[in-house]
């Protein structure tokens, strides 16, 4: 068994790689960085070592292999290279684990082949994740490579929540069901919420609202996910930065038959030109709130539509859980946008949900309660840390395997 205490977390996207090197003894970051615009002429690597100034490299990274090689060089320059004996494992974020991968998994050829078989259900994400794993394996073939799946935490959803009400045979043939995403975040935040409240996760019912550029809600009962807002793909559910969230599937037929759009154009419309961006031309909540303050009607409508959908999910998951102990806001919007938190919870005192305006206005990077003492449901802001969650799961697996 490896005696290393560090985990490198890799999150490979189609043209980017994000990474963090984490010391598991205390959860501290030894280095973090990002390579972007891989495959384009104007690539960029930003590397931040612990305690040091950030370094920027502007050059072309022809592919993920070249990008990771440069990351390895940056780490080596800091004395924490990939050949260091302290490195215990590389943890990979993999978006879609399908029905098989419901836990962190040590990657071998067979596992990699199975992740590849899932590409048809995650065409935007899994190919890049696979490339990240292949490149990392080539760099350190002897090191455990561990895949941590975005879908895994949601595998506990009961069948009636995971099923779409469509012909079962057709659904099963094409693996069409609700898988859910952002699982590492929902898992981390639901546990961190229990820690904030000094409660055992097993006895706590939490609604987690992960509001980033992508956004999803989940209902977590006693530490177990019982429903989540994303489905077969990360398109279902809440209004997002550029994704529509829920729409009547009839919209797709209509746009195709009557509007003359191709399926690819509709895919592009719903995934990349909808949500906040489609409603008002901006997908950054800061900009939308600023414009809204200035009386911009389109920005106001985008804000209101976003909040309305959020409130429907809060109400829906309240009914799913029956008893709600806490609501946790997380990710870029959830952690920073006090007006969104205020609007999403306004007028819900009858449900035992209240927010203290002063506590809500506090800016902090720490997990914190924003509801008053008398609120039956604790409302909290709980910063997510998907990289730490991935590292912890990978590290635990390495030790269990040893
Ligand atoms: P994430 O995907 O978690 O990184 O979240 C990114 C999104 O968070 C951005 O697109 C913004 O809309 C939002 N965001 C970040 N900082 C703030 C802020 N200070 N106030 C409001 N929204 C913010």
GROMACS .gro file of C-alpha atoms and ligand atoms in nm, residues 18 182 210-215 241 276 283-289 306 330-340 363 384 386, ligand 1:
model
   55
   18UNK     CA    1  -0.847   2.198  -1.356
  182UNK     CA    2  -2.311   1.747  -0.910
  210UNK     CA    3  -2.612   2.391  -0.575
  211UNK     CA    4  -2.639   2.718  -0.766
  212UNK     CA    5  -2.337   2.769  -0.990
  213UNK     CA    6  -2.317   2.818  -1.362
  214UNK     CA    7  -2.480   2.477  -1.371
  215UNK     CA    8  -2.743   2.442  -1.099
  241UNK     CA    9  -2.645   3.016  -1.659
  276UNK     CA   10  -3.026   3.337  -1.772
  283UNK     CA   11  -2.534   3.451  -1.751
  284UNK     CA   12  -2.349   3.604  -1.459
  285UNK     CA   13  -2.578   3.662  -1.163
  286UNK     CA   14  -2.370   3.963  -1.048
  287UNK     CA   15  -2.440   4.139  -1.376
  288UNK     CA   16  -2.808   4.040  -1.369
  289UNK     CA   17  -2.853   4.177  -1.016
  306UNK     CA   18  -3.465   3.182  -1.186
  330UNK     CA   19  -2.390   2.648  -0.222
  331UNK     CA   20  -2.172   2.723  -0.532
  332UNK     CA   21  -2.108   3.061  -0.696
  333UNK     CA   22  -2.461   3.202  -0.679
  334UNK     CA   23  -2.571   3.017  -0.365
  335UNK     CA   24  -2.264   3.123  -0.166
  336UNK     CA   25  -2.252   3.484  -0.284
  337UNK     CA   26  -2.588   3.613  -0.402
  338UNK     CA   27  -2.779   3.718  -0.087
  339UNK     CA   28  -3.072   3.857  -0.294
  340UNK     CA   29  -3.125   3.514  -0.455
  363UNK     CA   30  -2.004   3.800   0.331
  384UNK     CA   31  -1.887   2.343  -0.157
  386UNK     CA   32  -1.582   1.913  -0.481
  403LIG     P1   33  -1.967   2.826  -1.010
  403LIG     O1   34  -2.014   2.748  -1.129
  403LIG     O2   35  -2.000   2.762  -0.879
  403LIG     O3   36  -1.824   2.869  -1.019
  403LIG     O4   37  -2.053   2.962  -1.011
  403LIG     C1   38  -2.031   3.060  -1.110
  403LIG     C2   39  -2.141   3.163  -1.104
  403LIG     O5   40  -2.154   3.219  -0.973
  403LIG     C3   41  -2.112   3.285  -1.192
  403LIG     O6   42  -2.155   3.264  -1.324
  403LIG     C4   43  -2.193   3.393  -1.125
  403LIG     O7   44  -2.323   3.396  -1.181
  403LIG     C5   45  -2.206   3.349  -0.981
  403LIG     N1   46  -2.134   3.436  -0.887
  403LIG     C6   47  -2.004   3.433  -0.855
  403LIG     N2   48  -1.973   3.532  -0.766
  403LIG     C7   49  -2.091   3.596  -0.742
  403LIG     C8   50  -2.126   3.707  -0.658
  403LIG     N3   51  -2.038   3.768  -0.582
  403LIG     N4   52  -2.255   3.744  -0.659
  403LIG     C9   53  -2.346   3.681  -0.735
  403LIG     N5   54  -2.318   3.577  -0.814
  403LIG    C10   55  -2.192   3.535  -0.818
   0.00000   0.00000   0.00000
